[in-house]
Amino acid sequence: VPEAVAIGIDVGGTKLVAATLAADGGVLRRLRRETPAGDERQLVGDLGDLVAELGSDLPVGVGIAGLVTPKGAVRYSPNIAVYDLDLAAELGQVTSGGVAIVNDASAAARGHHDVVMLTLGTGVGGGVVVAGELVLGTQGYAGELGHLIVEEGGRPCPCGNRGCIEAYASGSAIGRAAAQRLATTDAPGALRDVDPLTGKSVTLAAREDDELAREVIEEAGFWLGVALAGLVNALDPEIVLLGGGAAAETAPWMVPAASAAMRQRLLGPDFREIPPIELASLGDDAGMVGAGLLAAERAGTI
Amino acid sequence: VPEAVAIGIDVGGTKLVAATLAADGGVLRRLRRETPAGDERQLVGDLGDLVAELGSDLPVGVGIAGLVTPKGAVRYSPNIAVYDLDLAAELGQVTSGGVAIVNDASAAARGHHDVVMLTLGTGVGGGVVVAGELVLGTQGYAGELGHLIVEEGGRPCPCGNRGCIEAYASGSAIGRAAAQRLATTDAPGALRDVDPLTGKSVTLAAREDDELAREVIEEAGFWLGVALAGLVNALDPEIVLLGGGAAAETAPWMVPAASAAMRQRLLGPDFREIPPIELASLGDDAGMVGAGLLAAERAGTI
């Protein structure tokens, strides 16, 4: 059995996933809990329990959606309903191995040379790698690609604005779009009997050849492609990576639609290489593993 | 008199500006010509004449809108109507001092630490600096910020797509928006008698307190702010710089409107520093001077 070099934790909108990691990023032992959204003390307590169970002498890396300072304070994480929580300090009390708190999507994008990465989950996060280095930005807040506006005045986004790509291509947005379609059509379909409608239930229906479910996912992919065109025009990456559960599940319908919409909107598509859109190899684990390995690097255990 | 270290040339949609530059970027002698848009041989000839007149032993740096390869071939420059022109090779025949051909906005953004720069002229270009380094991208095509889509399906853009910020905030777009407003309202105003309506004529009317002209510029600023919100969410720069003639002229109305729209759309505006939006200090000369100094650096004359 390989030795554990770190604990990686992904704090998502609906679940906490924690695991001990080998030096190559392999997952050794994995634990899951529901995210106690909106209850900061409970969140800190749950994370402490997970660390205690996995090994309180290991470096701990946490990936979490939102604005995270370089020192590991979570300033603004609306999907988890956490505001101004010094998570690095809190978790420093439950492990002797060192703590790294990073934006989940930024953590997931590590290890590539020139990358635009979007993570599709409850929300949409992102990470940008330029010349092999993760772009942190002046305050450490770079990579919030989910709030690129693709349709000013468009669909309401959980961030309070309208028209952000998160309002079109997140798992939650796919669920909402399906509900909207069902409410405005008489078309039959597997989704009629599903409650609640989520990205997951829409994906399951798409797998069973439900036409409406596939159209909803393709529409999300179209909008994703609109956002990606802007990002590829701005940053000219070698590859576009998609991470997060909603991307992995919807890929067969989402990715072709996104590729077509992106290509059509790139400047001079016939005069350039078009970057491929691929699933991040670690899929839903990318943020957790990226954060854990970052913690191990900082602690010097790898 | 300071010694000339390079020739800087800005190839814009309407004019060529060339100058000998001192080591500090100061302009020593300046020449101007109209851009022979759509005639590549004439463009090469005119640039050769400018170099011959300014000093054919100096390094020559050219800033030009569009996709430029790292070796200095212009692959795609729709505003100048140049496609696949190896400008570095062409100009290498008229100077012994070395040649650098770069995207104009990227050239203008050099010299700052974390910057998003947009140049507003005939089109909208851009440059991104991350951690002090200009972002070139995998193929050297990064920085095309003018084609970020802010309203999918919106106003037609010269690039062939719809809804790009270039279709809302360039000098040409301001002229078109003013014409559109005049055609759909009976409101009086100084612009009624102006033909053709351009960004420049709208700006002149705004300076003379013309209400419609100011509204048109403020609307362009609003859309600019929408685009900037996405870019600041993505890259978290310390500053947003605006270059190009249309930015310098319209700033008194454009910048406040852009700032307000950007702030409202940033993720967690109360939890972060909002980067200021400022005019690039070199204004309309920024691309020319940036390109010239890059050529001087590469040639080792500074």
Coordinates of C-alpha atoms in Angstrom, one line a residue:
Chain A
V1 CA 0.0 0.0 0.0
P2 CA 1.5 3.4 -1.0
E3 CA 2.0 5.9 1.8
A4 CA -0.4 8.8 2.3
V5 CA 1.3 12.1 1.7
A6 CA -1.7 14.4 2.3
I7 CA -5.4 14.7 2.8
G8 CA -7.3 16.3 0.0
I9 CA -10.8 17.7 0.7
D10 CA -13.3 19.1 -1.8
V11 CA -15.9 21.4 -0.3
G12 CA -18.7 21.3 -2.8
G13 CA -22.2 22.9 -2.8
T14 CA -23.8 19.6 -1.8
K15 CA -21.1 17.3 -0.5
L16 CA -17.8 17.2 1.3
V17 CA -15.3 14.6 -0.2
A18 CA -12.1 13.9 1.7
A19 CA -9.4 11.4 0.9
T20 CA -5.9 10.4 1.8
L21 CA -3.7 10.7 -1.3
A22 CA -0.5 8.9 -2.5
A23 CA 2.3 11.0 -3.9
D24 CA 1.0 10.4 -7.5
G25 CA -2.4 11.7 -6.6
G26 CA -4.0 8.3 -6.2
V27 CA -6.9 8.1 -3.8
L28 CA -6.2 5.7 -0.9
R29 CA -9.2 6.1 1.4
R30 CA -12.2 8.3 0.7
L31 CA -14.9 9.7 3.0
R32 CA -18.1 11.6 2.1
R33 CA -20.5 13.9 3.9
E34 CA -23.3 16.3 3.0
T35 CA -22.2 19.9 3.0
P36 CA -23.8 21.7 6.0
A37 CA -24.4 24.8 3.8
G38 CA -24.9 28.0 5.6
D39 CA -23.6 26.7 8.9
E40 CA -19.9 27.7 9.2
R41 CA -19.4 26.2 12.7
Q42 CA -20.8 22.9 11.5
L43 CA -18.7 23.0 8.4
V44 CA -15.5 23.6 10.4
G45 CA -16.5 20.8 12.8
D46 CA -17.2 18.3 10.0
L47 CA -13.9 19.1 8.3
G48 CA -12.1 18.6 11.6
D49 CA -13.9 15.2 12.0
L50 CA -12.8 14.1 8.5
V51 CA -9.2 15.1 9.2
A52 CA -9.2 13.3 12.5
E53 CA -10.5 10.2 10.9
L54 CA -8.0 10.2 8.0
G55 CA -4.9 11.2 9.9
S56 CA -4.3 14.4 11.9
D57 CA -0.5 14.5 11.2
L58 CA -1.0 14.8 7.4
P59 CA -0.9 18.1 5.4
V60 CA -4.5 19.1 4.6
G61 CA -5.4 20.7 1.3
V62 CA -9.0 22.1 0.8
G63 CA -10.5 23.1 -2.5
I64 CA -13.5 25.3 -2.1
A65 CA -15.5 27.4 -4.6
G66 CA -15.2 31.1 -4.2
L67 CA -12.8 33.9 -3.3
V68 CA -9.9 32.5 -1.2
T69 CA -7.0 34.7 0.0
P70 CA -3.4 33.5 -0.5
K71 CA -3.3 32.8 3.3
G72 CA -6.3 30.5 3.1
A73 CA -9.2 32.7 4.4
V74 CA -12.4 32.1 2.5
R75 CA -13.7 35.6 1.8
Y76 CA -16.8 34.9 -0.3
S77 CA -18.2 31.5 -1.2
P78 CA -21.9 32.0 -2.0
N79 CA -22.7 28.4 -3.0
I80 CA -21.5 27.2 0.4
A81 CA -22.9 30.3 2.1
V82 CA -19.6 31.0 3.8
Y83 CA -18.3 34.6 4.2
D84 CA -15.1 35.6 5.8
L85 CA -14.1 32.3 7.4
D86 CA -10.4 31.9 8.2
L87 CA -10.5 28.2 7.3
A88 CA -6.6 27.9 7.3
A89 CA -6.5 29.0 10.9
E90 CA -9.4 26.8 11.9
L91 CA -8.0 23.6 10.3
G92 CA -4.5 24.5 11.6
Q93 CA -5.9 23.5 15.0
V94 CA -6.8 19.9 13.9
T95 CA -3.7 18.9 12.0
S96 CA 0.0 19.2 12.7
G97 CA 0.8 18.7 9.0
G98 CA 0.1 22.1 7.5
V99 CA -2.9 23.5 5.7
A100 CA -3.5 24.8 2.2
I101 CA -6.9 26.3 1.3
V102 CA -7.4 27.1 -2.4
N103 CA -10.2 27.8 -4.9
D104 CA -11.3 24.3 -6.0
A105 CA -11.2 25.0 -9.8
S106 CA -7.8 26.6 -9.5
A107 CA -6.5 23.6 -7.7
A108 CA -7.9 21.3 -10.4
A109 CA -6.2 23.2 -13.2
R110 CA -2.7 22.7 -11.8
G111 CA -0.2 20.7 -13.8
H112 CA -0.8 21.9 -17.3
H113 CA 1.0 24.5 -19.3
D114 CA -1.6 26.8 -20.8
V115 CA -5.1 26.0 -19.7
V116 CA -8.5 27.4 -19.3
M117 CA -10.4 25.1 -17.0
L118 CA -14.1 25.3 -16.0
T119 CA -15.6 23.2 -13.3
L120 CA -19.3 22.5 -13.7
G121 CA -21.0 21.5 -10.4
T122 CA -23.5 23.2 -8.2
G123 CA -21.9 26.4 -9.6
V124 CA -19.3 27.0 -12.2
G125 CA -15.7 27.7 -11.1
G126 CA -12.6 28.1 -13.1
G127 CA -8.8 28.1 -13.2
V128 CA -6.4 29.6 -15.6
V129 CA -2.8 28.4 -16.1
V130 CA -0.4 30.6 -18.1
A131 CA 3.0 29.3 -19.0
G132 CA 2.8 26.5 -16.5
E133 CA 1.8 28.8 -13.6
L134 CA -1.6 29.0 -12.0
V135 CA -2.9 32.6 -12.4
L136 CA -3.8 33.8 -8.9
G137 CA -4.3 37.5 -9.6
T138 CA -3.5 40.5 -7.4
Q139 CA -5.6 39.4 -4.5
G140 CA -5.6 35.6 -5.2
Y141 CA -9.1 35.8 -6.6
A142 CA -8.4 35.0 -10.3
G143 CA -10.2 32.1 -12.0
E144 CA -13.8 33.1 -11.3
L145 CA -14.8 32.1 -14.9
G146 CA -18.3 31.2 -13.9
H147 CA -19.2 34.9 -13.8
L148 CA -18.3 35.8 -17.3
I149 CA -21.4 37.4 -18.6
V150 CA -22.6 35.8 -21.9
E151 CA -26.0 37.5 -22.1
E152 CA -26.3 40.8 -20.3
G153 CA -29.7 41.0 -18.5
G154 CA -30.2 37.2 -19.1
R155 CA -30.9 34.4 -16.6
P156 CA -30.5 35.2 -12.9
C157 CA -27.3 33.8 -11.4
P158 CA -26.9 32.9 -7.7
C159 CA -24.3 35.6 -7.5
G160 CA -27.0 38.2 -7.8
N161 CA -26.2 39.3 -11.3
R162 CA -27.8 38.1 -14.6
G163 CA -26.4 36.4 -17.6
C164 CA -23.3 34.8 -16.0
I165 CA -22.3 31.5 -17.6
E166 CA -23.0 29.8 -14.2
A167 CA -26.7 30.6 -14.8
Y168 CA -26.6 28.4 -18.0
A169 CA -24.1 25.6 -17.6
S170 CA -23.9 24.6 -14.0
G171 CA -25.6 21.4 -12.8
S172 CA -28.2 23.5 -11.0
A173 CA -28.8 25.6 -14.1
I174 CA -29.4 22.4 -16.2
G175 CA -32.1 21.3 -13.7
R176 CA -33.7 24.8 -13.7
A177 CA -33.7 24.9 -17.5
A178 CA -35.4 21.5 -17.7
A179 CA -38.1 22.6 -15.3
Q180 CA -38.6 25.7 -17.4
R181 CA -39.0 23.7 -20.6
L182 CA -41.4 21.2 -19.0
A183 CA -43.5 24.1 -17.7
T184 CA -43.8 25.7 -21.2
T185 CA -44.4 22.6 -23.4
D186 CA -46.7 19.6 -23.4
A187 CA -44.0 17.3 -24.8
P188 CA -43.9 14.0 -23.0
G189 CA -40.7 12.7 -21.5
A190 CA -39.0 10.8 -18.7
L191 CA -38.5 14.0 -16.8
R192 CA -42.2 14.7 -16.3
D193 CA -42.2 12.4 -13.2
V194 CA -38.9 13.5 -11.7
D195 CA -38.9 15.7 -8.6
P196 CA -36.6 17.5 -7.9
L197 CA -35.2 18.2 -11.3
T198 CA -31.4 18.5 -11.0
G199 CA -28.5 18.3 -13.3
K200 CA -28.1 14.7 -12.2
S201 CA -31.7 13.7 -13.0
V202 CA -31.6 15.4 -16.4
T203 CA -28.3 13.5 -17.1
L204 CA -29.9 10.2 -16.2
A205 CA -32.8 10.9 -18.5
A206 CA -30.4 11.9 -21.3
R207 CA -28.7 8.6 -20.9
E208 CA -32.0 6.9 -21.5
D209 CA -32.4 8.8 -24.8
D210 CA -34.9 11.4 -23.4
E211 CA -35.0 14.0 -26.2
L212 CA -35.9 17.0 -24.0
A213 CA -33.1 16.1 -21.5
R214 CA -30.5 16.0 -24.3
E215 CA -31.7 19.3 -25.7
V216 CA -31.4 21.0 -22.3
I217 CA -27.8 19.7 -21.9
E218 CA -26.9 20.7 -25.5
E219 CA -28.3 24.2 -24.8
A220 CA -26.1 24.4 -21.7
G221 CA -23.2 23.3 -23.9
F222 CA -24.0 26.0 -26.5
W223 CA -23.7 28.7 -23.8
L224 CA -20.6 27.1 -22.4
G225 CA -19.1 27.4 -25.9
V226 CA -20.0 31.1 -26.0
A227 CA -18.1 31.7 -22.8
L228 CA -15.2 29.6 -23.9
A229 CA -14.8 31.5 -27.2
G230 CA -14.3 34.7 -25.2
L231 CA -11.8 33.0 -22.9
V232 CA -9.9 31.3 -25.7
N233 CA -9.7 34.6 -27.6
A234 CA -8.4 36.2 -24.5
L235 CA -5.9 33.6 -23.4
D236 CA -5.1 31.3 -26.4
P237 CA -4.7 28.1 -24.3
E238 CA -3.5 24.8 -25.6
I239 CA -6.5 23.0 -24.1
V240 CA -9.8 23.6 -22.4
L241 CA -10.4 21.3 -19.5
L242 CA -13.8 20.6 -17.9
G243 CA -14.0 19.4 -14.4
G244 CA -16.7 18.8 -11.8
G245 CA -19.5 16.3 -11.6
A246 CA -21.9 18.0 -14.0
A247 CA -19.2 18.0 -16.8
A248 CA -18.3 14.4 -16.4
E249 CA -21.9 13.2 -16.5
T250 CA -23.1 15.4 -19.4
A251 CA -20.0 15.3 -21.6
P252 CA -21.4 13.2 -24.4
W253 CA -24.0 16.0 -25.2
M254 CA -22.4 19.0 -23.6
V255 CA -18.9 18.8 -25.2
P256 CA -19.9 18.6 -28.9
A257 CA -22.3 21.5 -28.5
A258 CA -19.7 23.6 -26.6
S259 CA -17.0 22.8 -29.3
A260 CA -19.3 23.9 -32.1
A261 CA -20.4 27.1 -30.5
M262 CA -16.9 28.0 -29.4
R263 CA -15.3 27.4 -32.8
Q264 CA -17.9 29.6 -34.5
R265 CA -17.1 32.5 -32.2
L266 CA -13.3 32.4 -32.2
L267 CA -11.5 35.1 -34.0
G268 CA -10.1 33.7 -37.3
P269 CA -10.9 30.1 -36.7
D270 CA -9.4 29.1 -40.1
F271 CA -6.1 30.8 -39.1
R272 CA -5.4 29.1 -35.8
E273 CA -5.4 25.8 -34.0
I274 CA -8.6 25.3 -32.1
P275 CA -7.9 24.0 -28.6
P276 CA -9.7 20.7 -27.8
I277 CA -12.3 20.6 -25.0
E278 CA -11.5 17.6 -22.8
L279 CA -12.6 16.3 -19.4
A280 CA -10.0 16.8 -16.7
S281 CA -8.5 13.4 -16.2
L282 CA -9.3 13.3 -12.5
G283 CA -12.9 14.3 -13.2
D284 CA -14.8 15.1 -10.1
D285 CA -11.7 14.4 -7.9
A286 CA -9.5 17.1 -9.6
G287 CA -10.1 19.8 -7.1
M288 CA -9.6 17.5 -4.1
V289 CA -6.5 15.9 -5.5
G290 CA -5.1 19.2 -6.7
A291 CA -5.6 20.8 -3.3
G292 CA -4.1 17.8 -1.4
L293 CA -1.0 17.7 -3.6
L294 CA -0.6 21.5 -3.2
A295 CA -0.6 21.0 0.6
A296 CA 1.9 18.1 0.3
E297 CA 4.2 20.3 -1.8
R298 CA 4.0 23.2 0.7
A299 CA 4.7 20.8 3.6
G300 CA 7.6 19.2 1.7
T301 CA 6.2 15.7 1.9
I302 CA 6.4 15.3 -1.9
Chain B
V1 CA 18.8 65.6 -28.1
P2 CA 18.5 62.0 -26.9
E3 CA 19.6 59.3 -29.2
A4 CA 17.1 57.2 -31.1
V5 CA 17.1 53.6 -30.0
A6 CA 14.3 52.3 -32.2
I7 CA 11.5 53.1 -34.6
G8 CA 8.0 52.3 -33.3
I9 CA 5.1 52.0 -35.7
D10 CA 1.4 51.7 -35.0
V11 CA -0.6 50.2 -37.8
G12 CA -4.2 51.3 -37.0
G13 CA -7.4 50.8 -38.9
T14 CA -7.2 54.4 -40.3
K15 CA -3.7 55.6 -39.9
L16 CA 0.0 54.6 -39.7
V17 CA 2.0 56.4 -37.1
A18 CA 5.7 55.9 -37.0
A19 CA 8.3 57.6 -34.7
T20 CA 11.9 57.4 -33.6
L21 CA 12.0 56.7 -29.9
A22 CA 14.4 57.5 -27.1
A23 CA 15.4 54.8 -24.6
D24 CA 12.7 56.1 -22.1
G25 CA 10.0 55.8 -24.8
G26 CA 10.0 59.5 -25.6
V27 CA 8.9 60.3 -29.1
L28 CA 11.7 62.1 -31.1
R29 CA 10.3 62.5 -34.6
R30 CA 6.8 61.4 -35.7
L31 CA 5.4 60.7 -39.1
R32 CA 1.8 59.9 -40.1
R33 CA 0.1 58.4 -43.2
E34 CA -3.3 57.0 -44.0
T35 CA -3.5 53.2 -43.7
P36 CA -3.9 51.7 -47.2
A37 CA -6.4 49.2 -45.9
G38 CA -6.9 46.1 -48.1
D39 CA -3.7 46.6 -50.1
E40 CA -0.9 44.5 -48.6
R41 CA 1.7 45.6 -51.1
Q42 CA 1.0 49.2 -50.6
L43 CA 1.1 48.7 -46.8
V44 CA 4.5 47.1 -47.0
G45 CA 5.7 49.8 -49.3
D46 CA 4.4 52.6 -47.0
L47 CA 6.0 51.0 -44.0
G48 CA 9.3 50.7 -45.9
D49 CA 9.2 54.4 -46.8
L50 CA 8.5 55.4 -43.2
V51 CA 11.5 53.3 -42.0
A52 CA 13.8 54.7 -44.8
E53 CA 12.8 58.2 -43.7
L54 CA 13.3 57.7 -40.0
G55 CA 16.5 55.6 -40.1
S56 CA 17.1 52.3 -41.8
D57 CA 19.7 51.1 -39.3
L58 CA 17.4 51.2 -36.3
P59 CA 15.4 48.3 -34.8
V60 CA 11.8 48.5 -36.0
G61 CA 8.8 47.5 -33.8
V62 CA 5.4 47.3 -35.3
G63 CA 2.1 47.1 -33.3
I64 CA -0.8 45.9 -35.4
A65 CA -4.3 44.7 -34.5
G66 CA -5.0 41.0 -35.0
L67 CA -3.4 37.6 -34.7
V68 CA 0.4 37.9 -34.9
T69 CA 2.7 34.8 -34.6
P70 CA 5.7 35.0 -32.3
K71 CA 7.9 35.2 -35.5
G72 CA 6.1 38.3 -36.6
A73 CA 3.8 37.0 -39.4
V74 CA 0.4 38.7 -39.4
R75 CA -2.1 35.8 -39.7
Y76 CA -5.4 37.6 -39.4
S77 CA -6.0 41.3 -39.1
P78 CA -9.5 42.0 -40.3
N79 CA -9.6 45.7 -39.5
I80 CA -6.6 46.3 -41.8
A81 CA -7.8 43.6 -44.2
V82 CA -4.4 41.8 -44.0
Y83 CA -4.3 38.0 -44.0
D84 CA -1.1 35.9 -43.9
L85 CA 1.4 38.6 -44.4
D86 CA 5.0 37.8 -43.2
L87 CA 5.6 41.4 -42.1
A88 CA 8.7 40.6 -40.2
A89 CA 10.4 39.1 -43.3
E90 CA 9.2 42.1 -45.4
L91 CA 10.5 44.7 -43.1
G92 CA 13.7 42.8 -42.5
Q93 CA 14.6 43.9 -46.0
V94 CA 14.4 47.6 -45.2
T95 CA 16.2 47.8 -41.9
S96 CA 19.5 46.4 -40.7
G97 CA 18.4 46.9 -37.1
G98 CA 16.1 44.0 -36.5
V99 CA 12.3 43.8 -36.6
A100 CA 9.6 42.9 -34.0
I101 CA 6.0 42.6 -35.0
V102 CA 3.5 42.3 -32.2
N103 CA -0.2 42.7 -31.5
D104 CA -0.7 46.5 -30.8
A105 CA -2.7 46.1 -27.6
S106 CA -0.3 43.5 -26.2
A107 CA 2.6 45.9 -27.0
A108 CA 0.7 48.6 -25.2
A109 CA 0.1 46.6 -22.0
R110 CA 3.8 45.9 -21.4
G111 CA 5.5 47.2 -18.3
H112 CA 2.8 46.6 -15.7
H113 CA 2.5 43.7 -13.2
D114 CA -1.1 42.4 -13.4
V115 CA -3.1 44.2 -16.0
V116 CA -6.1 43.9 -18.2
M117 CA -5.8 46.3 -21.1
L118 CA -8.3 47.2 -23.7
T119 CA -7.5 49.5 -26.6
L120 CA -10.5 51.3 -28.1
G121 CA -10.0 52.4 -31.7
T122 CA -11.5 51.4 -35.0
G123 CA -11.7 48.0 -33.3
V124 CA -11.2 46.8 -29.7
G125 CA -7.9 45.0 -28.9
G126 CA -6.4 43.9 -25.7
G127 CA -3.5 42.7 -23.7
V128 CA -3.1 40.7 -20.6
V129 CA -0.1 40.9 -18.2
V130 CA 0.1 38.3 -15.5
A131 CA 2.8 38.5 -12.9
G132 CA 4.8 41.0 -15.0
E133 CA 4.7 38.9 -18.1
L134 CA 2.7 39.6 -21.2
V135 CA 0.4 36.6 -21.9
L136 CA 1.1 35.4 -25.4
G137 CA -0.8 32.2 -25.4
T138 CA 0.1 28.9 -27.1
Q139 CA 0.1 30.4 -30.6
G140 CA 0.9 34.0 -29.6
Y141 CA -2.7 35.0 -30.2
A142 CA -3.8 35.8 -26.6
G143 CA -5.2 39.2 -25.8
E144 CA -8.1 39.4 -28.3
L145 CA -10.3 40.9 -25.6
G146 CA -12.4 42.7 -28.2
H147 CA -14.2 39.5 -29.0
L148 CA -15.5 38.6 -25.6
I149 CA -19.2 38.1 -26.1
V150 CA -21.3 40.2 -23.8
E151 CA -24.7 39.7 -25.5
E152 CA -25.0 36.5 -27.4
G153 CA -26.9 37.2 -30.6
G154 CA -26.5 40.9 -30.1
R155 CA -25.0 43.6 -32.3
P156 CA -23.1 42.5 -35.4
C157 CA -19.3 42.7 -35.0
P158 CA -16.8 43.2 -37.9
C159 CA -15.4 39.8 -37.0
G160 CA -18.6 38.1 -38.4
N161 CA -20.0 37.2 -35.0
R162 CA -22.6 39.0 -32.9
G163 CA -22.4 40.5 -29.4
C164 CA -18.6 41.0 -29.1
I165 CA -17.6 44.0 -27.0
E166 CA -16.0 45.4 -30.1
A167 CA -19.5 45.9 -31.5
Y168 CA -20.4 48.1 -28.6
A169 CA -17.3 50.0 -27.4
S170 CA -15.0 50.7 -30.4
G171 CA -14.9 54.1 -31.9
S172 CA -16.8 52.8 -35.0
A173 CA -19.4 51.2 -32.8
I174 CA -20.0 54.5 -31.0
G175 CA -20.5 56.2 -34.4
R176 CA -22.9 53.4 -35.5
A177 CA -24.9 53.6 -32.2
A178 CA -25.3 57.4 -32.6
A179 CA -26.6 56.9 -36.1
Q180 CA -29.0 54.3 -34.9
R181 CA -30.3 56.6 -32.1
L182 CA -30.8 59.5 -34.5
A183 CA -32.7 57.3 -36.9
T184 CA -35.1 56.2 -34.2
T185 CA -35.8 59.4 -32.3
D186 CA -36.8 63.0 -33.1
A187 CA -34.6 64.5 -30.4
P188 CA -32.6 67.5 -31.6
G189 CA -28.9 67.6 -31.2
A190 CA -25.6 68.7 -32.7
L191 CA -25.2 65.3 -34.3
R192 CA -28.1 65.7 -36.7
D193 CA -25.9 67.6 -39.2
V194 CA -22.8 65.5 -38.9
D195 CA -21.8 63.1 -41.7
P196 CA -20.2 60.7 -41.4
L197 CA -21.0 59.9 -37.8
T198 CA -17.8 58.5 -36.2
G199 CA -16.5 58.0 -32.7
K200 CA -14.6 61.2 -33.2
S201 CA -17.6 63.3 -34.2
V202 CA -19.7 61.9 -31.4
T203 CA -16.9 62.7 -28.9
L204 CA -16.7 66.3 -30.2
A205 CA -20.5 66.7 -29.8
A206 CA -20.2 65.2 -26.2
R207 CA -17.6 67.9 -25.4
E208 CA -20.1 70.5 -26.5
D209 CA -22.7 69.1 -24.0
D210 CA -24.7 67.3 -26.6
E211 CA -27.0 65.0 -24.5
L212 CA -27.5 62.3 -27.1
A213 CA -23.7 62.1 -27.8
R214 CA -23.0 61.6 -24.1
E215 CA -25.7 59.0 -23.7
V216 CA -24.2 57.0 -26.6
I217 CA -20.8 57.1 -25.1
E218 CA -22.1 56.2 -21.6
E219 CA -23.9 53.2 -23.2
A220 CA -20.6 52.1 -24.8
G221 CA -19.1 52.5 -21.3
F222 CA -21.8 50.4 -19.7
W223 CA -21.1 47.5 -22.1
L224 CA -17.3 47.9 -21.6
G225 CA -18.0 47.5 -17.9
V226 CA -19.9 44.3 -18.5
A227 CA -16.9 42.9 -20.4
L228 CA -14.5 44.1 -17.8
A229 CA -16.4 42.4 -15.0
G230 CA -15.9 39.1 -16.7
L231 CA -12.2 39.8 -17.3
V232 CA -11.6 41.0 -13.7
N233 CA -13.4 38.0 -12.3
A234 CA -11.2 35.8 -14.5
L235 CA -7.8 37.5 -13.9
D236 CA -8.1 39.7 -10.8
P237 CA -5.7 42.4 -12.1
E238 CA -4.4 45.3 -10.1
I239 CA -5.5 47.8 -12.7
V240 CA -7.5 48.0 -15.9
L241 CA -5.9 50.2 -18.6
L242 CA -7.7 51.7 -21.6
G243 CA -5.6 52.7 -24.6
G244 CA -6.4 53.9 -28.1
G245 CA -7.8 57.1 -29.5
A246 CA -11.4 56.3 -28.7
A247 CA -10.7 55.7 -25.0
A248 CA -8.6 58.9 -24.6
E249 CA -11.3 61.1 -26.2
T250 CA -14.4 59.6 -24.6
A251 CA -12.9 59.0 -21.1
P252 CA -14.9 61.6 -19.2
W253 CA -18.1 59.8 -20.0
M254 CA -16.9 56.3 -20.8
V255 CA -14.9 55.5 -17.7
P256 CA -17.5 56.4 -15.0
A257 CA -20.1 54.3 -16.8
A258 CA -17.7 51.4 -17.2
S259 CA -16.6 51.5 -13.6
A260 CA -20.2 51.4 -12.3
A261 CA -21.3 48.6 -14.6
M262 CA -18.1 46.6 -13.8
R263 CA -18.4 47.0 -10.0
Q264 CA -22.0 45.8 -10.0
R265 CA -21.1 42.6 -11.9
L266 CA -17.9 41.6 -10.0
L267 CA -18.2 38.6 -7.7
G268 CA -18.2 39.7 -4.1
P269 CA -17.6 43.5 -4.7
D270 CA -17.8 44.2 -1.0
F271 CA -15.1 41.5 -0.3
R272 CA -12.4 42.7 -2.6
E273 CA -10.4 45.6 -3.9
I274 CA -12.0 46.9 -7.1
P275 CA -9.3 47.6 -9.7
P276 CA -9.3 51.2 -11.0
I277 CA -10.0 51.8 -14.7
E278 CA -7.3 54.3 -16.0
L279 CA -6.1 55.6 -19.3
A280 CA -2.8 54.1 -20.4
S281 CA -0.3 56.8 -19.7
L282 CA 1.0 56.8 -23.3
G283 CA -2.6 57.1 -24.6
D284 CA -2.8 56.6 -28.3
D285 CA 1.0 56.2 -28.5
A286 CA 1.1 53.1 -26.2
G287 CA 1.1 50.5 -29.0
M288 CA 3.7 52.3 -31.0
V289 CA 6.0 53.0 -28.1
G290 CA 5.6 49.5 -26.7
A291 CA 6.4 47.8 -30.0
G292 CA 9.4 50.1 -30.6
L293 CA 10.9 49.5 -27.1
L294 CA 10.3 45.7 -27.6
A295 CA 12.3 45.9 -30.8
A296 CA 15.1 47.8 -29.1
E297 CA 15.2 45.2 -26.3
R298 CA 15.4 42.4 -28.7
A299 CA 18.1 44.2 -30.6
G300 CA 20.0 45.0 -27.4
T301 CA 20.0 48.7 -28.0
I302 CA 18.4 49.3 -24.6

